[in-house]
């Protein structure tokens, strides 16, 4: 179980026990004590999201902590106005500041990988942006009216080893055709993004994919012979991971990142 899921599970369980206890008069919990306890949990959770710069996990808990303690600041805000303002602030900060994407993997597939020259901005490789050239892929219109060429992603060379895909407030389908997929990044904010990797060949020494989904859905279509290690964490989000039998001789893809108030779905085809 992910630590973040454990936190939210304990959080909602404690709140439920407190509410049931007061409703059935099992015990009386003073309003000030309850608010103090709730505020402490929200602040702790916000602090826990600072290292990963998960702004939804930072701003929203602090927003609700401010709301339940608004009387100390002499104002009476609307709950929905506070929520909407918190969401807008989270979106803005998420778009302005790039979250760190580098993680040290503990799996044997990456034991031979050199992490000494990592760079957070380029998927763990010490390369500059101008080392990435545009590579073509196919994009399907959301109304299924046809396909068109797109140049919105950057890749290292003609072998398409590295892929960067993003979608904000839109519905998008993309097909990745790589002869040696090694590294990638997929970001989605308030949109729906479907990415097909079934026509890609994955690096035999292992590959990794970073996903960042906020208030939307990302659907990954992966080859059935691919071994997947799912290291994605969630903040009030969900992950649907289809069962896929392990393949001894198949390549391995490690997926990591975060899903906040959204959904990640993995389908093997």
mmCIF file of C-alpha atoms in Angstrom:
data_model
loop_
_atom_site.group_PDB
_atom_site.id
_atom_site.type_symbol
_atom_site.label_atom_id
_atom_site.label_comp_id
_atom_site.label_asym_id
_atom_site.label_seq_id
_atom_site.Cartn_x
_atom_site.Cartn_y
_atom_site.Cartn_z
ATOM 1 C CA UNK A 1 0.000 0.000 0.000
ATOM 2 C CA UNK A 2 1.310 3.445 -0.866
ATOM 3 C CA UNK A 3 2.078 5.673 2.117
ATOM 4 C CA UNK A 4 -0.179 8.390 0.743
ATOM 5 C CA UNK A 5 -3.110 6.021 0.400
ATOM 6 C CA UNK A 6 -2.458 4.825 3.948
ATOM 7 C CA UNK A 7 -2.537 8.400 5.195
ATOM 8 C CA UNK A 8 -5.861 9.182 3.539
ATOM 9 C CA UNK A 9 -7.297 5.872 4.684
ATOM 10 C CA UNK A 10 -6.423 6.635 8.302
ATOM 11 C CA UNK A 11 -7.575 10.221 7.872
ATOM 12 C CA UNK A 12 -11.072 9.338 6.684
ATOM 13 C CA UNK A 13 -11.349 6.469 9.184
ATOM 14 C CA UNK A 14 -10.604 8.753 12.130
ATOM 15 C CA UNK A 15 -13.061 11.371 10.870
ATOM 16 C CA UNK A 16 -15.767 8.726 10.426
ATOM 17 C CA UNK A 17 -15.196 7.306 13.921
ATOM 18 C CA UNK A 18 -15.403 10.787 15.427
ATOM 19 C CA UNK A 19 -18.646 11.581 13.593
ATOM 20 C CA UNK A 20 -20.304 8.256 14.466
ATOM 21 C CA UNK A 21 -19.199 8.615 18.071
ATOM 22 C CA UNK A 22 -20.866 11.997 18.393
ATOM 23 C CA UNK A 23 -24.027 10.963 16.535
ATOM 24 C CA UNK A 24 -24.609 7.965 18.819
ATOM 25 C CA UNK A 25 -23.402 9.802 21.944
ATOM 26 C CA UNK A 26 -20.575 7.348 22.551
ATOM 27 C CA UNK A 27 -18.374 10.298 23.392
ATOM 28 C CA UNK A 28 -18.338 14.050 22.991
ATOM 29 C CA UNK A 29 -15.572 15.640 21.009
ATOM 30 C CA UNK A 30 -15.299 19.391 21.408
ATOM 31 C CA UNK A 31 -15.373 21.433 18.237
ATOM 32 C CA UNK A 32 -12.066 23.130 19.003
ATOM 33 C CA UNK A 33 -10.320 19.803 19.654
ATOM 34 C CA UNK A 34 -11.756 18.294 16.479
ATOM 35 C CA UNK A 35 -10.714 21.300 14.379
ATOM 36 C CA UNK A 36 -7.235 21.250 15.868
ATOM 37 C CA UNK A 37 -6.831 17.560 15.107
ATOM 38 C CA UNK A 38 -8.147 17.965 11.565
ATOM 39 C CA UNK A 39 -5.937 20.989 10.917
ATOM 40 C CA UNK A 40 -2.865 19.116 12.105
ATOM 41 C CA UNK A 41 -3.571 16.225 9.732
ATOM 42 C CA UNK A 42 -4.090 18.560 6.781
ATOM 43 C CA UNK A 43 -0.886 20.478 7.469
ATOM 44 C CA UNK A 44 1.120 17.264 7.892
ATOM 45 C CA UNK A 45 -0.204 15.962 4.595
ATOM 46 C CA UNK A 46 0.645 19.239 2.833
ATOM 47 C CA UNK A 47 4.201 19.099 4.186
ATOM 48 C CA UNK A 48 4.571 15.491 3.007
ATOM 49 C CA UNK A 49 3.948 16.661 -0.566
ATOM 50 C CA UNK A 50 6.655 19.333 -0.532
ATOM 51 C CA UNK A 51 9.558 17.075 -1.665
ATOM 52 C CA UNK A 52 7.654 15.968 -4.787
ATOM 53 C CA UNK A 53 6.202 19.456 -5.432
ATOM 54 C CA UNK A 54 2.700 18.025 -5.723
ATOM 55 C CA UNK A 55 0.908 21.369 -5.604
ATOM 56 C CA UNK A 56 -2.549 19.809 -5.475
ATOM 57 C CA UNK A 57 -1.448 17.878 -2.406
ATOM 58 C CA UNK A 58 0.033 21.032 -0.899
ATOM 59 C CA UNK A 59 -2.483 23.762 -1.703
ATOM 60 C CA UNK A 60 -5.764 21.887 -1.237
ATOM 61 C CA UNK A 61 -5.083 20.620 2.328
ATOM 62 C CA UNK A 62 -3.918 24.102 3.343
ATOM 63 C CA UNK A 63 -7.028 25.584 1.738
ATOM 64 C CA UNK A 64 -9.311 23.351 3.801
ATOM 65 C CA UNK A 65 -7.248 24.006 6.927
ATOM 66 C CA UNK A 66 -7.738 27.724 6.354
ATOM 67 C CA UNK A 67 -11.461 27.229 5.807
ATOM 68 C CA UNK A 68 -12.127 25.345 9.053
ATOM 69 C CA UNK A 69 -10.141 27.971 10.983
ATOM 70 C CA UNK A 70 -11.573 30.990 9.163
ATOM 71 C CA UNK A 71 -13.159 32.398 12.334
ATOM 72 C CA UNK A 72 -9.693 33.127 13.693
ATOM 73 C CA UNK A 73 -9.054 35.325 10.649
ATOM 74 C CA UNK A 74 -12.366 37.216 10.967
ATOM 75 C CA UNK A 75 -13.862 36.202 7.631
ATOM 76 C CA UNK A 76 -16.645 33.863 6.583
ATOM 77 C CA UNK A 77 -15.765 32.316 3.206
ATOM 78 C CA UNK A 78 -17.882 30.038 1.058
ATOM 79 C CA UNK A 79 -16.671 26.434 1.015
ATOM 80 C CA UNK A 80 -17.029 26.164 -2.758
ATOM 81 C CA UNK A 81 -15.325 29.500 -3.367
ATOM 82 C CA UNK A 82 -12.380 28.364 -1.259
ATOM 83 C CA UNK A 83 -12.250 25.041 -3.102
ATOM 84 C CA UNK A 84 -12.392 26.719 -6.515
ATOM 85 C CA UNK A 85 -9.683 29.219 -5.551
ATOM 86 C CA UNK A 86 -7.498 26.393 -4.251
ATOM 87 C CA UNK A 87 -7.931 24.441 -7.479
ATOM 88 C CA UNK A 88 -7.006 27.447 -9.613
ATOM 89 C CA UNK A 89 -3.924 28.120 -7.504
ATOM 90 C CA UNK A 90 -2.899 24.454 -7.713
ATOM 91 C CA UNK A 91 -3.286 24.424 -11.489
ATOM 92 C CA UNK A 92 -1.309 27.634 -11.884
ATOM 93 C CA UNK A 93 1.583 26.492 -9.717
ATOM 94 C CA UNK A 94 1.567 23.056 -11.375
ATOM 95 C CA UNK A 95 1.971 24.664 -14.792
ATOM 96 C CA UNK A 96 4.608 27.186 -13.718
ATOM 97 C CA UNK A 97 6.887 24.919 -11.704
ATOM 98 C CA UNK A 98 8.097 21.603 -13.059
ATOM 99 C CA UNK A 99 7.981 18.745 -10.595
ATOM 100 C CA UNK A 100 11.091 16.588 -10.089
ATOM 101 C CA UNK A 101 10.941 13.432 -12.184
ATOM 102 C CA UNK A 102 14.040 11.610 -11.037
ATOM 103 C CA UNK A 103 13.780 8.633 -8.731
ATOM 104 C CA UNK A 104 16.312 6.003 -7.794
ATOM 105 C CA UNK A 105 14.981 2.636 -8.855
ATOM 106 C CA UNK A 106 15.563 -0.389 -6.654
ATOM 107 C CA UNK A 107 15.034 -3.006 -9.308
ATOM 108 C CA UNK A 108 17.667 -5.157 -10.944
ATOM 109 C CA UNK A 109 16.640 -3.922 -14.378
ATOM 110 C CA UNK A 110 18.375 -0.625 -13.623
ATOM 111 C CA UNK A 111 21.465 -1.834 -11.789
ATOM 112 C CA UNK A 112 23.623 -1.169 -14.835
ATOM 113 C CA UNK A 113 22.213 2.308 -15.421
ATOM 114 C CA UNK A 114 24.492 5.248 -14.658
ATOM 115 C CA UNK A 115 22.686 7.767 -12.458
ATOM 116 C CA UNK A 116 25.769 9.887 -11.788
ATOM 117 C CA UNK A 117 24.870 12.442 -14.469
ATOM 118 C CA UNK A 118 21.156 12.807 -13.918
ATOM 119 C CA UNK A 119 19.205 15.927 -14.789
ATOM 120 C CA UNK A 120 15.675 16.379 -13.504
ATOM 121 C CA UNK A 121 14.575 18.360 -16.533
ATOM 122 C CA UNK A 122 15.387 15.732 -19.148
ATOM 123 C CA UNK A 123 14.096 12.452 -17.780
ATOM 124 C CA UNK A 124 17.257 11.493 -15.905
ATOM 125 C CA UNK A 125 19.747 12.209 -18.685
ATOM 126 C CA UNK A 126 22.415 14.899 -18.645
ATOM 127 C CA UNK A 127 21.323 16.383 -21.946
ATOM 128 C CA UNK A 128 20.232 19.877 -22.859
ATOM 129 C CA UNK A 129 16.927 20.688 -24.513
ATOM 130 C CA UNK A 130 18.626 21.320 -27.839
ATOM 131 C CA UNK A 131 19.832 17.697 -27.835
ATOM 132 C CA UNK A 132 16.220 16.674 -28.382
ATOM 133 C CA UNK A 133 14.866 16.906 -31.911
ATOM 134 C CA UNK A 134 11.233 16.862 -32.895
ATOM 135 C CA UNK A 135 9.952 13.461 -33.921
ATOM 136 C CA UNK A 136 6.677 12.748 -35.622
ATOM 137 C CA UNK A 137 3.812 10.754 -34.198
ATOM 138 C CA UNK A 138 0.177 10.394 -35.137
ATOM 139 C CA UNK A 139 -2.615 12.211 -33.352
ATOM 140 C CA UNK A 140 -6.281 11.315 -33.744
ATOM 141 C CA UNK A 141 -8.848 14.081 -33.529
ATOM 142 C CA UNK A 142 -11.202 13.807 -30.554
ATOM 143 C CA UNK A 143 -14.201 13.633 -32.890
ATOM 144 C CA UNK A 144 -12.630 10.674 -34.770
ATOM 145 C CA UNK A 145 -12.700 12.724 -37.966
ATOM 146 C CA UNK A 146 -9.262 11.575 -39.009
ATOM 147 C CA UNK A 147 -5.581 11.657 -38.216
ATOM 148 C CA UNK A 148 -3.029 14.385 -38.528
ATOM 149 C CA UNK A 149 0.711 14.751 -38.027
ATOM 150 C CA UNK A 150 1.812 16.438 -34.842
ATOM 151 C CA UNK A 151 5.112 17.928 -33.706
ATOM 152 C CA UNK A 152 4.363 18.640 -30.059
ATOM 153 C CA UNK A 153 6.791 16.115 -28.587
ATOM 154 C CA UNK A 154 10.575 16.055 -28.324
ATOM 155 C CA UNK A 155 12.736 13.007 -28.731
ATOM 156 C CA UNK A 156 16.454 12.396 -28.674
ATOM 157 C CA UNK A 157 16.964 10.996 -32.162
ATOM 158 C CA UNK A 158 15.264 9.265 -35.060
ATOM 159 C CA UNK A 159 14.959 6.090 -32.999
ATOM 160 C CA UNK A 160 12.444 7.857 -30.751
ATOM 161 C CA UNK A 161 14.045 6.656 -27.538
ATOM 162 C CA UNK A 162 12.521 9.438 -25.436
ATOM 163 C CA UNK A 163 9.013 10.844 -25.653
ATOM 164 C CA UNK A 164 7.328 13.814 -24.022
ATOM 165 C CA UNK A 165 3.538 14.151 -24.251
ATOM 166 C CA UNK A 166 1.230 16.621 -22.522
ATOM 167 C CA UNK A 167 -2.447 17.539 -22.591
ATOM 168 C CA UNK A 168 -4.179 20.424 -20.815
ATOM 169 C CA UNK A 169 -7.942 20.943 -20.894
ATOM 170 C CA UNK A 170 -8.335 18.781 -23.993
ATOM 171 C CA UNK A 171 -9.146 15.299 -25.262
ATOM 172 C CA UNK A 172 -6.282 13.687 -27.114
ATOM 173 C CA UNK A 173 -5.163 10.347 -28.561
ATOM 174 C CA UNK A 174 -1.561 9.702 -29.506
ATOM 175 C CA UNK A 175 0.342 6.790 -31.025
ATOM 176 C CA UNK A 176 3.994 6.316 -30.136
ATOM 177 C CA UNK A 177 6.092 4.385 -32.636
ATOM 178 C CA UNK A 178 9.547 3.810 -31.207
ATOM 179 C CA UNK A 179 12.187 1.286 -32.225
ATOM 180 C CA UNK A 180 13.977 1.509 -28.860
ATOM 181 C CA UNK A 181 11.781 3.191 -26.243
ATOM 182 C CA UNK A 182 13.883 4.084 -23.202
ATOM 183 C CA UNK A 183 12.342 7.020 -21.388
ATOM 184 C CA UNK A 184 9.198 9.125 -21.488
ATOM 185 C CA UNK A 185 7.037 11.673 -19.735
ATOM 186 C CA UNK A 186 3.253 12.038 -19.932
ATOM 187 C CA UNK A 187 1.446 14.945 -18.265
ATOM 188 C CA UNK A 188 -2.285 15.587 -18.225
ATOM 189 C CA UNK A 189 -4.213 18.388 -16.506
ATOM 190 C CA UNK A 190 -8.013 18.508 -16.694
ATOM 191 C CA UNK A 191 -8.080 16.441 -19.852
ATOM 192 C CA UNK A 192 -8.353 12.959 -21.282
ATOM 193 C CA UNK A 193 -5.248 11.449 -22.831
ATOM 194 C CA UNK A 194 -4.918 8.064 -24.521
ATOM 195 C CA UNK A 195 -1.439 6.891 -25.522
ATOM 196 C CA UNK A 196 -0.790 3.749 -27.585
ATOM 197 C CA UNK A 197 2.579 2.017 -27.207
ATOM 198 C CA UNK A 198 1.565 -1.230 -28.915
ATOM 199 C CA UNK A 199 3.632 -0.382 -31.999
ATOM 200 C CA UNK A 200 6.751 0.423 -29.978
ATOM 201 C CA UNK A 201 9.774 -1.734 -29.197
ATOM 202 C CA UNK A 202 11.031 -1.299 -25.642
ATOM 203 C CA UNK A 203 14.673 -1.280 -24.586
ATOM 204 C CA UNK A 204 15.723 -4.775 -23.488
ATOM 205 C CA UNK A 205 17.712 -3.349 -20.567
ATOM 206 C CA UNK A 206 14.616 -1.676 -19.134
ATOM 207 C CA UNK A 207 12.758 1.568 -19.690
ATOM 208 C CA UNK A 208 10.839 4.017 -17.554
ATOM 209 C CA UNK A 209 7.823 6.266 -17.969
ATOM 210 C CA UNK A 210 6.853 9.243 -15.805
ATOM 211 C CA UNK A 211 3.145 10.123 -15.535
ATOM 212 C CA UNK A 212 1.583 13.181 -13.912
ATOM 213 C CA UNK A 213 -2.222 13.261 -14.015
ATOM 214 C CA UNK A 214 -4.315 15.947 -12.309
ATOM 215 C CA UNK A 215 -8.127 16.057 -12.541
ATOM 216 C CA UNK A 216 -8.220 13.952 -15.671
ATOM 217 C CA UNK A 217 -7.546 10.518 -17.096
ATOM 218 C CA UNK A 218 -4.563 8.895 -18.760
ATOM 219 C CA UNK A 219 -5.036 5.572 -20.537
ATOM 220 C CA UNK A 220 -1.927 3.630 -21.540
ATOM 221 C CA UNK A 221 -2.169 0.868 -24.138
ATOM 222 C CA UNK A 222 0.858 -1.388 -23.746
ATOM 223 C CA UNK A 223 2.092 -4.529 -25.545
ATOM 224 C CA UNK A 224 0.930 -7.746 -23.898
ATOM 225 C CA UNK A 225 4.503 -9.109 -23.698
ATOM 226 C CA UNK A 226 5.678 -6.159 -21.590
ATOM 227 C CA UNK A 227 6.507 -6.554 -17.889
ATOM 228 C CA UNK A 228 5.290 -3.504 -15.962
ATOM 229 C CA UNK A 229 6.413 -2.281 -12.539
ATOM 230 C CA UNK A 230 3.848 0.196 -11.225
ATOM 231 C CA UNK A 231 5.346 2.745 -8.813
ATOM 232 C CA UNK A 232 2.713 5.452 -9.310
ATOM 233 C CA UNK A 233 1.404 7.137 -6.164
ATOM 234 C CA UNK A 234 -2.071 8.642 -5.806
ATOM 235 C CA UNK A 235 -3.655 11.601 -4.046
ATOM 236 C CA UNK A 236 -7.392 10.947 -4.006
ATOM 237 C CA UNK A 237 -6.948 9.321 -7.391
ATOM 238 C CA UNK A 238 -7.268 5.843 -8.838
ATOM 239 C CA UNK A 239 -5.194 3.367 -10.836
ATOM 240 C CA UNK A 240 -6.744 0.602 -12.931
ATOM 241 C CA UNK A 241 -4.046 -1.896 -13.793
ATOM 242 C CA UNK A 242 -5.105 -4.903 -15.880
ATOM 243 C CA UNK A 243 -3.595 -8.225 -14.884
ATOM 244 C CA UNK A 244 -0.809 -9.284 -17.195
ATOM 245 C CA UNK A 245 1.141 -12.515 -16.818
ATOM 246 C CA UNK A 246 4.879 -11.991 -16.339
ATOM 247 C CA UNK A 247 7.046 -12.723 -19.360
ATOM 248 C CA UNK A 248 10.508 -14.021 -18.521
ATOM 249 C CA UNK A 249 12.089 -12.839 -21.743
ATOM 250 C CA UNK A 250 9.992 -9.696 -22.164
ATOM 251 C CA UNK A 251 11.232 -6.118 -21.652
ATOM 252 C CA UNK A 252 10.438 -4.258 -18.426
ATOM 253 C CA UNK A 253 8.806 -0.843 -18.110
ATOM 254 C CA UNK A 254 8.762 0.983 -14.768
ATOM 255 C CA UNK A 255 5.976 3.540 -14.463
ATOM 256 C CA UNK A 256 6.289 6.177 -11.763
ATOM 257 C CA UNK A 257 4.769 9.562 -10.957
ATOM 258 C CA UNK A 258 1.584 10.776 -9.309
ATOM 259 C CA UNK A 259 -2.172 10.826 -9.929
ATOM 260 C CA UNK A 260 -4.048 13.601 -8.108
ATOM 261 C CA UNK A 261 -7.850 13.640 -8.284
ATOM 262 C CA UNK A 262 -7.663 11.661 -11.494
ATOM 263 C CA UNK A 263 -7.332 8.190 -12.956
ATOM 264 C CA UNK A 264 -4.596 6.168 -14.630
ATOM 265 C CA UNK A 265 -5.653 3.121 -16.605
ATOM 266 C CA UNK A 266 -3.263 0.529 -18.018
ATOM 267 C CA UNK A 267 -4.524 -1.780 -20.762
ATOM 268 C CA UNK A 268 -2.508 -4.579 -22.355
ATOM 269 C CA UNK A 269 -3.251 -5.307 -26.006
#
